[in-house]
mmCIF file of C-alpha atoms in Angstrom:
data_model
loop_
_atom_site.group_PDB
_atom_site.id
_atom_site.type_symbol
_atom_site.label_atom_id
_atom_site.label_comp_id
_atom_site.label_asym_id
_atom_site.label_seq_id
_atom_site.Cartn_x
_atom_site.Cartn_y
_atom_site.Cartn_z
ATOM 1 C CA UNK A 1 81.662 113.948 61.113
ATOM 2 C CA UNK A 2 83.082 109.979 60.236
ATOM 3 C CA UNK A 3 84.747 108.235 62.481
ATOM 4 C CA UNK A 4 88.230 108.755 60.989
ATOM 5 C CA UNK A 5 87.810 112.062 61.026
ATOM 6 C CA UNK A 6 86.799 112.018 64.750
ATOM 7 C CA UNK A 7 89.882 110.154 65.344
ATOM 8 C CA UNK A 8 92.164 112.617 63.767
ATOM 9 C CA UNK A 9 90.895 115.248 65.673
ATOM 10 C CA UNK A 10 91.174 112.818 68.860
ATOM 11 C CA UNK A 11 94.914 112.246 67.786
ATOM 12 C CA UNK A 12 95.775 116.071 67.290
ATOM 13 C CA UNK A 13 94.729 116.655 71.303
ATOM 14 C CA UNK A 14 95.886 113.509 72.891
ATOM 15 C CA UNK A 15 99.464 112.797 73.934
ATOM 16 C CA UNK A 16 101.215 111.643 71.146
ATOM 17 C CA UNK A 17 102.679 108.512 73.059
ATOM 18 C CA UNK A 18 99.745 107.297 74.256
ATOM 19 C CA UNK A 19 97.634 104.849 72.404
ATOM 20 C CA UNK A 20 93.993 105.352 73.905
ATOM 21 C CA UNK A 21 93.005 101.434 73.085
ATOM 22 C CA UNK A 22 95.814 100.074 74.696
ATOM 23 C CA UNK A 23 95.145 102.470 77.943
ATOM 24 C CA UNK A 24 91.618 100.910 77.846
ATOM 25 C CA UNK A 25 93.035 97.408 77.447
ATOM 26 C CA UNK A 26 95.267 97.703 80.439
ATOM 27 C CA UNK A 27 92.200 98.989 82.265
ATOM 28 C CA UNK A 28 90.270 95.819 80.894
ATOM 29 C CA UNK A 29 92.677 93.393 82.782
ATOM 30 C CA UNK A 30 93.495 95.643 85.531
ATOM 31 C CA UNK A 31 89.500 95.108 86.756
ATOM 32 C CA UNK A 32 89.533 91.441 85.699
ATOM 33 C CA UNK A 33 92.401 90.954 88.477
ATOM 34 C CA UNK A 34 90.584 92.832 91.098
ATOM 35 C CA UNK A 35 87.292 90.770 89.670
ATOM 36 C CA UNK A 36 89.788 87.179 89.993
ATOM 37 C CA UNK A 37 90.454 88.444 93.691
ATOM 38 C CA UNK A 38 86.826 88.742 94.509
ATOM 39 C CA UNK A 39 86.019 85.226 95.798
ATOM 40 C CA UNK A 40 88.482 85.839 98.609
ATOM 41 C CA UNK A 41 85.949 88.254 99.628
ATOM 42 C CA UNK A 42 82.743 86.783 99.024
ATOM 43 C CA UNK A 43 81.511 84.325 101.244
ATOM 44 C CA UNK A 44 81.207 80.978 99.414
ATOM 45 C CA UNK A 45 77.305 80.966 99.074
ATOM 46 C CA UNK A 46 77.480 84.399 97.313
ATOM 47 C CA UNK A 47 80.820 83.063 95.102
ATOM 48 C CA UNK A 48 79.421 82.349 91.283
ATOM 49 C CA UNK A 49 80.862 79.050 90.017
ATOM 50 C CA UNK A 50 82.429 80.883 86.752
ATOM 51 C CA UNK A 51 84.200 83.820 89.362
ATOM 52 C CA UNK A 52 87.856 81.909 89.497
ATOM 53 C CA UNK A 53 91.366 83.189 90.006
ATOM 54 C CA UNK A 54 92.601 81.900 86.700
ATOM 55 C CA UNK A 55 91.216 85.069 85.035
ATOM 56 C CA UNK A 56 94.149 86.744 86.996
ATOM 57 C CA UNK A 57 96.878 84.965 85.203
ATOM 58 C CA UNK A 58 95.462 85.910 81.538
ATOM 59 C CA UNK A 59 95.305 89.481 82.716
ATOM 60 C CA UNK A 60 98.953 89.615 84.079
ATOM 61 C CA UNK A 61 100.201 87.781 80.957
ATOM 62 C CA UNK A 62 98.630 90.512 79.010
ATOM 63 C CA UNK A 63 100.050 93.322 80.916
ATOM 64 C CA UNK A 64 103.835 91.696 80.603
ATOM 65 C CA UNK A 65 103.291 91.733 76.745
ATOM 66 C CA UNK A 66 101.884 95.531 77.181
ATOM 67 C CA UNK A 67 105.410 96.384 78.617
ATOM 68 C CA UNK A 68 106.992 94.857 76.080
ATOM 69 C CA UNK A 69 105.126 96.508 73.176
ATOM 70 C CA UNK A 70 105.237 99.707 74.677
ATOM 71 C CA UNK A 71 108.763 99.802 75.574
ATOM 72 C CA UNK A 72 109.931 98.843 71.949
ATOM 73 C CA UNK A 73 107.283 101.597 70.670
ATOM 74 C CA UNK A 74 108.594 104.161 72.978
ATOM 75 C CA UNK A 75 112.243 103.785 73.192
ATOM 76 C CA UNK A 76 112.782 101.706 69.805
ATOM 77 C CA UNK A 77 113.297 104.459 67.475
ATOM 78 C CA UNK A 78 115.012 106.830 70.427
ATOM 79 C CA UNK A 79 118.899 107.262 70.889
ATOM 80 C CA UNK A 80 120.223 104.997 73.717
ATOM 81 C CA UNK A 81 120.202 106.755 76.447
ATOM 82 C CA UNK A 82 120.419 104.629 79.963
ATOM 83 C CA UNK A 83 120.005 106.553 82.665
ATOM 84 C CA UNK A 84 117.542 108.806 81.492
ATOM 85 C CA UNK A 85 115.577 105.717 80.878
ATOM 86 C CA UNK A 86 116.148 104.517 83.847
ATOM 87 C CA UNK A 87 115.019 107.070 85.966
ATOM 88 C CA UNK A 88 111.650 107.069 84.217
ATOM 89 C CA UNK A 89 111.013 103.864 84.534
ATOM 90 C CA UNK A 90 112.084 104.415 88.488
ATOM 91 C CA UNK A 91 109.893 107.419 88.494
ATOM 92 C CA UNK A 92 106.836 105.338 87.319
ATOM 93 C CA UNK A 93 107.296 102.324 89.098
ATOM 94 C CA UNK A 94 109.105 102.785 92.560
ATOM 95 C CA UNK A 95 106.786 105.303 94.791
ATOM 96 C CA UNK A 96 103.854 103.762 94.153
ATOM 97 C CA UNK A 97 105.146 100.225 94.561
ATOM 98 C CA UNK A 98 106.789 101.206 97.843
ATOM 99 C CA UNK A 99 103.732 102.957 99.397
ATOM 100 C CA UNK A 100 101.964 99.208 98.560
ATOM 101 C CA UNK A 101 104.619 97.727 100.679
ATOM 102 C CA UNK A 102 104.755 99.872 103.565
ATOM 103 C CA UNK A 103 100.664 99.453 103.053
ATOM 104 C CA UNK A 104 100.642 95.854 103.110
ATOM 105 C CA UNK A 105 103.423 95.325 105.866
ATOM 106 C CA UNK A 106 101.731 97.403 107.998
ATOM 107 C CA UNK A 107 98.331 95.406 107.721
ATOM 108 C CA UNK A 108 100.642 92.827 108.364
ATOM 109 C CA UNK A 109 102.063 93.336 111.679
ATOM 110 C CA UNK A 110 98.562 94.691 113.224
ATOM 111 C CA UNK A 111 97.332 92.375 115.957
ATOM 112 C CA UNK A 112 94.719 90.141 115.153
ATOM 113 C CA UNK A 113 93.714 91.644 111.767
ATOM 114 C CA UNK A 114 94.860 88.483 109.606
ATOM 115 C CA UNK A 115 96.015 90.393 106.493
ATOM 116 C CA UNK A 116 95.102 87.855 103.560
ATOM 117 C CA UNK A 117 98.720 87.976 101.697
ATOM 118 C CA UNK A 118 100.942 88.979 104.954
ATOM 119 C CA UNK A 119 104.584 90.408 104.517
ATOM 120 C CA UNK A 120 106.539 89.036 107.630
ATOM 121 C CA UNK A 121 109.842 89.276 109.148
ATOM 122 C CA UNK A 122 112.425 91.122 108.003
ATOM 123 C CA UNK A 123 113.877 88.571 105.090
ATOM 124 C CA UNK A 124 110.683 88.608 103.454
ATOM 125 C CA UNK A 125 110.298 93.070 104.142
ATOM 126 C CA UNK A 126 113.841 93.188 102.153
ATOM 127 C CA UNK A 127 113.061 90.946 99.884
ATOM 128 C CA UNK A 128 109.821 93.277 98.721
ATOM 129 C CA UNK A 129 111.421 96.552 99.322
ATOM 130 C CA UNK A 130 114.327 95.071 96.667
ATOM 131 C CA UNK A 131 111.554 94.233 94.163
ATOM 132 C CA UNK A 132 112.364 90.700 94.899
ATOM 133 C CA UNK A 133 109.155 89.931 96.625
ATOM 134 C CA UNK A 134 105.995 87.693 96.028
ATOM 135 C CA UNK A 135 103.537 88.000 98.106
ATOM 136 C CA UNK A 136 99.890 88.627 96.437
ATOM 137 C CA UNK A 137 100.129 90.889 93.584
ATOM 138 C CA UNK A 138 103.874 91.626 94.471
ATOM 139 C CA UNK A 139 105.011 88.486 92.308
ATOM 140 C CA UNK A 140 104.362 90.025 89.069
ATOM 141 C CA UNK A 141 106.671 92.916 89.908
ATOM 142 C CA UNK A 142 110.542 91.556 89.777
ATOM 143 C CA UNK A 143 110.222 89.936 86.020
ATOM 144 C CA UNK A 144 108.536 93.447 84.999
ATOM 145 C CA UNK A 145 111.986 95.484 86.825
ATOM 146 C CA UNK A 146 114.179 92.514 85.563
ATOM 147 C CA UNK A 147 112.700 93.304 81.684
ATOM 148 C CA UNK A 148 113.429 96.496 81.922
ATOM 149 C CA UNK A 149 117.098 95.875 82.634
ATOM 150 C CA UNK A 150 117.092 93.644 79.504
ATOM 151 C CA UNK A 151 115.213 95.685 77.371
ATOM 152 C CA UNK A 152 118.510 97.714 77.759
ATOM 153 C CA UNK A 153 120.127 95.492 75.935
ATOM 154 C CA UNK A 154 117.525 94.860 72.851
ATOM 155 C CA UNK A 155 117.511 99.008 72.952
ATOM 156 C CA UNK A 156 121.039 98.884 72.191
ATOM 157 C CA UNK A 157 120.553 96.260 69.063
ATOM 158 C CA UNK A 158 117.864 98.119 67.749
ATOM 159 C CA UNK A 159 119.858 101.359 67.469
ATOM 160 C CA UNK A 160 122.847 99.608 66.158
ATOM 161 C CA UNK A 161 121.977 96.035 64.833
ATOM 162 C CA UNK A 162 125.434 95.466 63.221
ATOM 163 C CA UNK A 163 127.489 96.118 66.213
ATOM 164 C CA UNK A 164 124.917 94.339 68.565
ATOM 165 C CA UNK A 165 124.088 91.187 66.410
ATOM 166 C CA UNK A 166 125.031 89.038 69.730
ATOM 167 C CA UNK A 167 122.307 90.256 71.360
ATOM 168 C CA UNK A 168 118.988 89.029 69.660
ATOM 169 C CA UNK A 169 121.047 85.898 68.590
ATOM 170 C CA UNK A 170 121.515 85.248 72.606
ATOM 171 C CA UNK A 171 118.012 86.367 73.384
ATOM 172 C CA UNK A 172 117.154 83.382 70.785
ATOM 173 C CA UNK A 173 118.920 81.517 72.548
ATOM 174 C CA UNK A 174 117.621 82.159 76.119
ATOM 175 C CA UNK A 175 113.813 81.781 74.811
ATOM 176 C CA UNK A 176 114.397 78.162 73.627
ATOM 177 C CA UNK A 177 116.147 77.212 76.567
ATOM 178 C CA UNK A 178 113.582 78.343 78.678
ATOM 179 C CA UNK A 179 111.429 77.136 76.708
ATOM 180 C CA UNK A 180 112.688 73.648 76.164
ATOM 181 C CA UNK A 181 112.775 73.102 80.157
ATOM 182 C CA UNK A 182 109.431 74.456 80.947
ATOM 183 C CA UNK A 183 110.239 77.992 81.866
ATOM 184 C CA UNK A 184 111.558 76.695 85.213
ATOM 185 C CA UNK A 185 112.395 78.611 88.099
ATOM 186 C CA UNK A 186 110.735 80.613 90.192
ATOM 187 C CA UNK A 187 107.457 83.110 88.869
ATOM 188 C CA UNK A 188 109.329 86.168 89.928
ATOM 189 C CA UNK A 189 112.603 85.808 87.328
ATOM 190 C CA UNK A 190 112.870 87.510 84.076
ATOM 191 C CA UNK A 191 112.933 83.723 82.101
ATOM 192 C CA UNK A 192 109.957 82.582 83.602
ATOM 193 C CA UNK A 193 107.984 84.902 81.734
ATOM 194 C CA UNK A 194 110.278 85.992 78.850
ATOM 195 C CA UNK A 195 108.128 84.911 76.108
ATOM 196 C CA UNK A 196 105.590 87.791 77.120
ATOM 197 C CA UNK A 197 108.043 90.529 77.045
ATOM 198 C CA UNK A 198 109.967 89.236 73.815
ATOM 199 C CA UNK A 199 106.709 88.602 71.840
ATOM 200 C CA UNK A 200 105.645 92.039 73.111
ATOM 201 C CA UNK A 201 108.643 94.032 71.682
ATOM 202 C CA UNK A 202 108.474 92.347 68.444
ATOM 203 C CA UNK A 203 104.522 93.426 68.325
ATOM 204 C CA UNK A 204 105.615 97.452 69.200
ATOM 205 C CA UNK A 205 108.398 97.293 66.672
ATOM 206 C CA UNK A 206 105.770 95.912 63.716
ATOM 207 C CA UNK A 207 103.406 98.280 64.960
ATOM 208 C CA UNK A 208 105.927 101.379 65.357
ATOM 209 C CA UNK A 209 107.086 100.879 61.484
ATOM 210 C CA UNK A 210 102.996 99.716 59.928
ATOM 211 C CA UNK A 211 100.860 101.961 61.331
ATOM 212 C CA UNK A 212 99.029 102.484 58.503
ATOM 213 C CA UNK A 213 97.839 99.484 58.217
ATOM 214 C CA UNK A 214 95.184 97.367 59.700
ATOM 215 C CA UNK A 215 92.622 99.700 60.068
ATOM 216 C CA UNK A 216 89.784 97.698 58.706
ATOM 217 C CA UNK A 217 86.781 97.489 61.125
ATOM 218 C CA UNK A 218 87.510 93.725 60.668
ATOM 219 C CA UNK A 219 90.474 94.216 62.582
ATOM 220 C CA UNK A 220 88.452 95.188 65.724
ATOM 221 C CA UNK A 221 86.183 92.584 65.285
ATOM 222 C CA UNK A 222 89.357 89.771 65.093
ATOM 223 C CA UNK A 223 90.849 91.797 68.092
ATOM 224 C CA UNK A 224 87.616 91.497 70.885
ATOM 225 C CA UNK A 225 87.078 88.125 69.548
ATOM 226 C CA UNK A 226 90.914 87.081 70.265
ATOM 227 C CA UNK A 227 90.686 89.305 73.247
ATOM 228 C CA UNK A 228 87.358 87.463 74.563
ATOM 229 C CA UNK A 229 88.566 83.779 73.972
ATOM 230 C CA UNK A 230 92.111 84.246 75.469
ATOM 231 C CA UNK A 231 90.603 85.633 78.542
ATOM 232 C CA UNK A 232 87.957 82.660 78.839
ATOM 233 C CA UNK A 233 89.295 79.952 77.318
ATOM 234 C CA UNK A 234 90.357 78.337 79.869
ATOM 235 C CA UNK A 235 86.893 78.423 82.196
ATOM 236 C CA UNK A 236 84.867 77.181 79.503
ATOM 237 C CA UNK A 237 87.586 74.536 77.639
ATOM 238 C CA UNK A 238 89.293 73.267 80.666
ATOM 239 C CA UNK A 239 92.445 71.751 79.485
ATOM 240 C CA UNK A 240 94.691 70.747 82.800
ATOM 241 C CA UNK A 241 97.512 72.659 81.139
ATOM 242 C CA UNK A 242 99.438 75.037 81.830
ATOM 243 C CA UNK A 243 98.683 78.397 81.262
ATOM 244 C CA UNK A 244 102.548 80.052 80.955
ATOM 245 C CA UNK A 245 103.890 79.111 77.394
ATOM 246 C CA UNK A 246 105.152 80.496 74.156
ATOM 247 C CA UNK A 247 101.555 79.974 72.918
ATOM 248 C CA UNK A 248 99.966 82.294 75.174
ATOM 249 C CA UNK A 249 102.715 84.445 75.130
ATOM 250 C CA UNK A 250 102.135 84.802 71.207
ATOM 251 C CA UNK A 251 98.316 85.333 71.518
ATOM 252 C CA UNK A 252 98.508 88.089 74.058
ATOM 253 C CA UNK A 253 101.175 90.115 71.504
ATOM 254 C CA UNK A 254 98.764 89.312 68.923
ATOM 255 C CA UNK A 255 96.197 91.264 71.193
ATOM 256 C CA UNK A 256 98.436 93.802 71.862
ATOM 257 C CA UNK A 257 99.063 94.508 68.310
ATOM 258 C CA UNK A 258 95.749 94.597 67.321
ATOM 259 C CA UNK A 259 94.071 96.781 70.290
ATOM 260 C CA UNK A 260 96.701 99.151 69.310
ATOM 261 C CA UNK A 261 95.117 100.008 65.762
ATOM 262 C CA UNK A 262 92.278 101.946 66.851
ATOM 263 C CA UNK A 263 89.544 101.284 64.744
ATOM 264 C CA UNK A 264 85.341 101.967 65.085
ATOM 265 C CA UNK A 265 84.807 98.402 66.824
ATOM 266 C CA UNK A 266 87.380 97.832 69.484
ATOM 267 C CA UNK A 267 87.584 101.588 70.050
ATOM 268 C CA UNK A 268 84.014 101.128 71.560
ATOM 269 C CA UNK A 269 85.067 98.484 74.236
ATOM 270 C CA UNK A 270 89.027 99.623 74.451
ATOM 271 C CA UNK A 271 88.348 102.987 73.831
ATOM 272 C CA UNK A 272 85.731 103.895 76.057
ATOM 273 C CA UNK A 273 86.029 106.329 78.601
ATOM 274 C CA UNK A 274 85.875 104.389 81.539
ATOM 275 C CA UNK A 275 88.492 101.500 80.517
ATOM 276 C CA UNK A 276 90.930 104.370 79.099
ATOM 277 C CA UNK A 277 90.502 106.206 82.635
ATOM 278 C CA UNK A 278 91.019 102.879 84.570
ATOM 279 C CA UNK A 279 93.930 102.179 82.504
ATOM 280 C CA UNK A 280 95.648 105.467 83.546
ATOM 281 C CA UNK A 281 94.939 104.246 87.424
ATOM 282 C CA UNK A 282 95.402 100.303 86.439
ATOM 283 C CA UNK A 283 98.934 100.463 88.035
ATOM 284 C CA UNK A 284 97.830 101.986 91.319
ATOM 285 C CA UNK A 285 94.686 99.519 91.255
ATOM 286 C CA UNK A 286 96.563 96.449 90.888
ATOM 287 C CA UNK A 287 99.109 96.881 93.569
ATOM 288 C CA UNK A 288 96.264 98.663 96.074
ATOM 289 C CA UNK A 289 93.116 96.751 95.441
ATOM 290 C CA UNK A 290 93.828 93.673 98.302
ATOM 291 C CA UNK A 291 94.946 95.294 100.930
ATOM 292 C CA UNK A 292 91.671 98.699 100.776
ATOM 293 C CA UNK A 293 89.204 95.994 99.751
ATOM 294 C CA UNK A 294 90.345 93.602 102.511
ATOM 295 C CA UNK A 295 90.724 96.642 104.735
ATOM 296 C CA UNK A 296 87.031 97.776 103.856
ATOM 297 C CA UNK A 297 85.261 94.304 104.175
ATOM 298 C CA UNK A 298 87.063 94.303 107.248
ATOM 299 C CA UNK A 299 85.856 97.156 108.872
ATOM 300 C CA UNK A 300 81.959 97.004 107.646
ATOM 301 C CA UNK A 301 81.822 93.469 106.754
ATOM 302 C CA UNK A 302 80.146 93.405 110.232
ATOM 303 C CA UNK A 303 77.527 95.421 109.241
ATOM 304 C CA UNK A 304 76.374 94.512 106.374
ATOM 305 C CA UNK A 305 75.296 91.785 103.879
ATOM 306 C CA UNK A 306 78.611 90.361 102.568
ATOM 307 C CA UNK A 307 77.162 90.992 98.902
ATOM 308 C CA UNK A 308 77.097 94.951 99.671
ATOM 309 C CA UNK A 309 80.334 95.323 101.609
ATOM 310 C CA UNK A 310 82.400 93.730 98.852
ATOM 311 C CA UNK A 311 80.213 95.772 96.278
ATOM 312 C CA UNK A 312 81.969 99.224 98.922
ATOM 313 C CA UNK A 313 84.966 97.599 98.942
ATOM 314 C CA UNK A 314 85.223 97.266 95.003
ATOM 315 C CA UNK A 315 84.565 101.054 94.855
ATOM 316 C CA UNK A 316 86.927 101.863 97.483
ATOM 317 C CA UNK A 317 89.869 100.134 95.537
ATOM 318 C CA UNK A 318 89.075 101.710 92.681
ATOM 319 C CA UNK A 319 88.793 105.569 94.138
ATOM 320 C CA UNK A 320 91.622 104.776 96.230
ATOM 321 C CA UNK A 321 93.455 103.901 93.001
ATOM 322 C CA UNK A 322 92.348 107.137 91.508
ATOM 323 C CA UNK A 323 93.735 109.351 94.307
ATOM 324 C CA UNK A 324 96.821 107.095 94.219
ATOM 325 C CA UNK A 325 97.356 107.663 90.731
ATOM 326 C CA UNK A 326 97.426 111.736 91.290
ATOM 327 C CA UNK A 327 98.643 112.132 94.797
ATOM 328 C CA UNK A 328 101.562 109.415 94.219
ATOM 329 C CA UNK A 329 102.395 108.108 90.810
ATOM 330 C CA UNK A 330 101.712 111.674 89.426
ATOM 331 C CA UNK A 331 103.144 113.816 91.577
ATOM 332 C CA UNK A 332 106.059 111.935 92.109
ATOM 333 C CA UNK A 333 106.654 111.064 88.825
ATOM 334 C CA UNK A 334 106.892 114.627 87.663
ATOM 335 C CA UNK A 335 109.284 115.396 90.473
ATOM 336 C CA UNK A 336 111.656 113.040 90.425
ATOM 337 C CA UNK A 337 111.950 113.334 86.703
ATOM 338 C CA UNK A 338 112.054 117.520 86.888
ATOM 339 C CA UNK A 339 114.964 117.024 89.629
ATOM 340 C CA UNK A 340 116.782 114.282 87.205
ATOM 341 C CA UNK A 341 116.613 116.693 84.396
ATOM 342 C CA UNK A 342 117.766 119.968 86.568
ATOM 343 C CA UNK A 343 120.722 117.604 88.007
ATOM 344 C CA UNK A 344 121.597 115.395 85.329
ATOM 345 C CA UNK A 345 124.637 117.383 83.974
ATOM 346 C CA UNK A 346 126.490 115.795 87.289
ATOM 347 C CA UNK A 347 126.433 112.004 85.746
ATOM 348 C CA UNK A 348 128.339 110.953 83.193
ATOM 349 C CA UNK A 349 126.201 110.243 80.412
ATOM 350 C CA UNK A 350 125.990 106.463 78.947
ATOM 351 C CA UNK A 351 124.251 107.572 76.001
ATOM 352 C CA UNK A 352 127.472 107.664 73.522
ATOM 353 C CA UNK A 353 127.614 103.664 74.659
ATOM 354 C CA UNK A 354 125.016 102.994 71.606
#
């Protein structure tokens, strides 16, 4: 049996909104975060030189323009329907993110155990409870909730471009005011990282009407290549600049885009079993993995070579992110989206507002 033929059959089983590559690239960057987190683990004589943080801020740019794509893929060609969307996106973000919280602020307030990325006093516990937060991996988490607000918008455009032509025209006009001052501001608002998002939906909406196309091996070859050098770029070319711009904002859609033609090359690195599984868990993992591995090293550091304890606590974030992902993101998922649809005859429906 060719490969095509093996990916047809693949296709006919899997969920038909899910793109297998681009679950195996999120689960890529979602262990090259917990690897950029690792030397705050290690002691220094075990740290490698090339083991830096900056391999966090790649991976986090790539998972902004991953929300992007998939948003515009998902919702581009649907009717506009708010809060229907809304509560899914609620569903898949909020329990999850607030069991982190409660997880971190209570390593936090216990005596003497000198949590690494501390949520203190009550301004900063509202702030993170209001998605507002940015402590640790919490930063990354109020431009992702603030996109999703706009993405409202750019959903409304798509369905109805003639009535809504104010809306990309002011969205072109945000991105090169941003981008003319430097993307100022603080990490955790929406214009600080716009680029990512935009470049992303404009990447799921080619993709969504040409996916036909670009299903030469070649294309995997260009994509792990792309995927490779964007990643490490910046440890083995140190430039001094930074990393946040509309050019790395354009070469992590490109990545998107091409990870999400499935093809015999990439589908052997992006495709693989284990990155596709870790992707499925990469949310869980991302917001979990600091406070179980610091937890873990904490607890049998003592006992053990440093080496080996971090080694545990690596495999503790990652089965605590698999239990995570069915006890909590899962399960409460599928019940808070089962009681929206039983209930949502009560509220007013926004969906003739397209």
């Amino acid at each position: 049996m060719g490969y095509e033929t093996k990916l047809t059959e693949r296709r006919k089983t899997a969920d038909p909104v899910r793109i297998a590559n681009l679950d195996g690239l999120r689960g890529l960057v979602a262990s090259l975060v917990v690897a950029a987190h690792l030397n705050l683990f290690l002691a220094p004589r075990f740290t490698p030189p090339w083991l830096t943080a900056s391999l966090g801020s790649e991976s986090v740019a790539i998972f902004f323009s991953l929300s992007g794509f998939l948003m515009a893929f998902l919702y581009g060609g649907r009717r506009f329907d708010a809060p229907d969307y809304i509560v899914h996106r609620f569903a898949r973000i909020f329990p999850v993110y607030i069991f982190a919280v409660v997880f971190s602020i209570f390593l936090s307030v216990l005596p003497g155990l000198d949590y690494i990325a501390p949520i203190e006093g009550p301004v900063q516990i509202v702030r993170h409870f209001l998605m507002l937060g940015s402590t640790g991996v919490f930063w990354s988490i109020p431009p992702e909730i603030q996109f999703y607000f706009y993405f409202l918008l750019l959903w409304l455009w798509m369905e109805n471009p003639a009535r809504y032509q104010w809306v990309p025209l002011m969205t072109a006009a945000l991105l090169v005011i941003c981008a003319q001052t430097g993307f100022a501001g603080p990490g955790i608002l929406l214009t600080s990282k716009l680029p990512y998002f935009l470049f992303g939906v404009v990447a799921g909406r080619l993709f969504a009407k040409e996916r036909q196309r670009f299903r030469h091996p070649a294309t995997g070859f260009v994509c792990l290549a792309l995927l490779t050098f964007y990643l490490f770029y910046g440890m083995i070319v140190p430039s001094g600049a930074a990393f946040w711009s509309l050019t790395t904002a354009f070469g992590a859609a490109v990545i998107v885009f091409l990870a999400a033609f499935e093809n015999p090359v990439s589908d052997i690195v992006l495709g693989s079993g284990v990155f596709v599984l870790v992707g499925k868990i990469s949310f869980s993992l991302y917001l979990l993995h600091m406070p179980v591995m610091f937890l873990t090293v904490r607890l049998i550091g003592p006992m053990l070579p440093n080496p080996l304890a971090v080694a545990i606590a690596v495999v503790t974030a990652y089965v605590t992110a698999f239990c995570s992902y069915h006890l909590i993101e899962k399960s409460c998922r599928k019940r808070l989206i089962a009681l929206w649809q039983r209930n949502r005859h009560v509220m007013p429906s926004l969906a003739q507002l397209g």
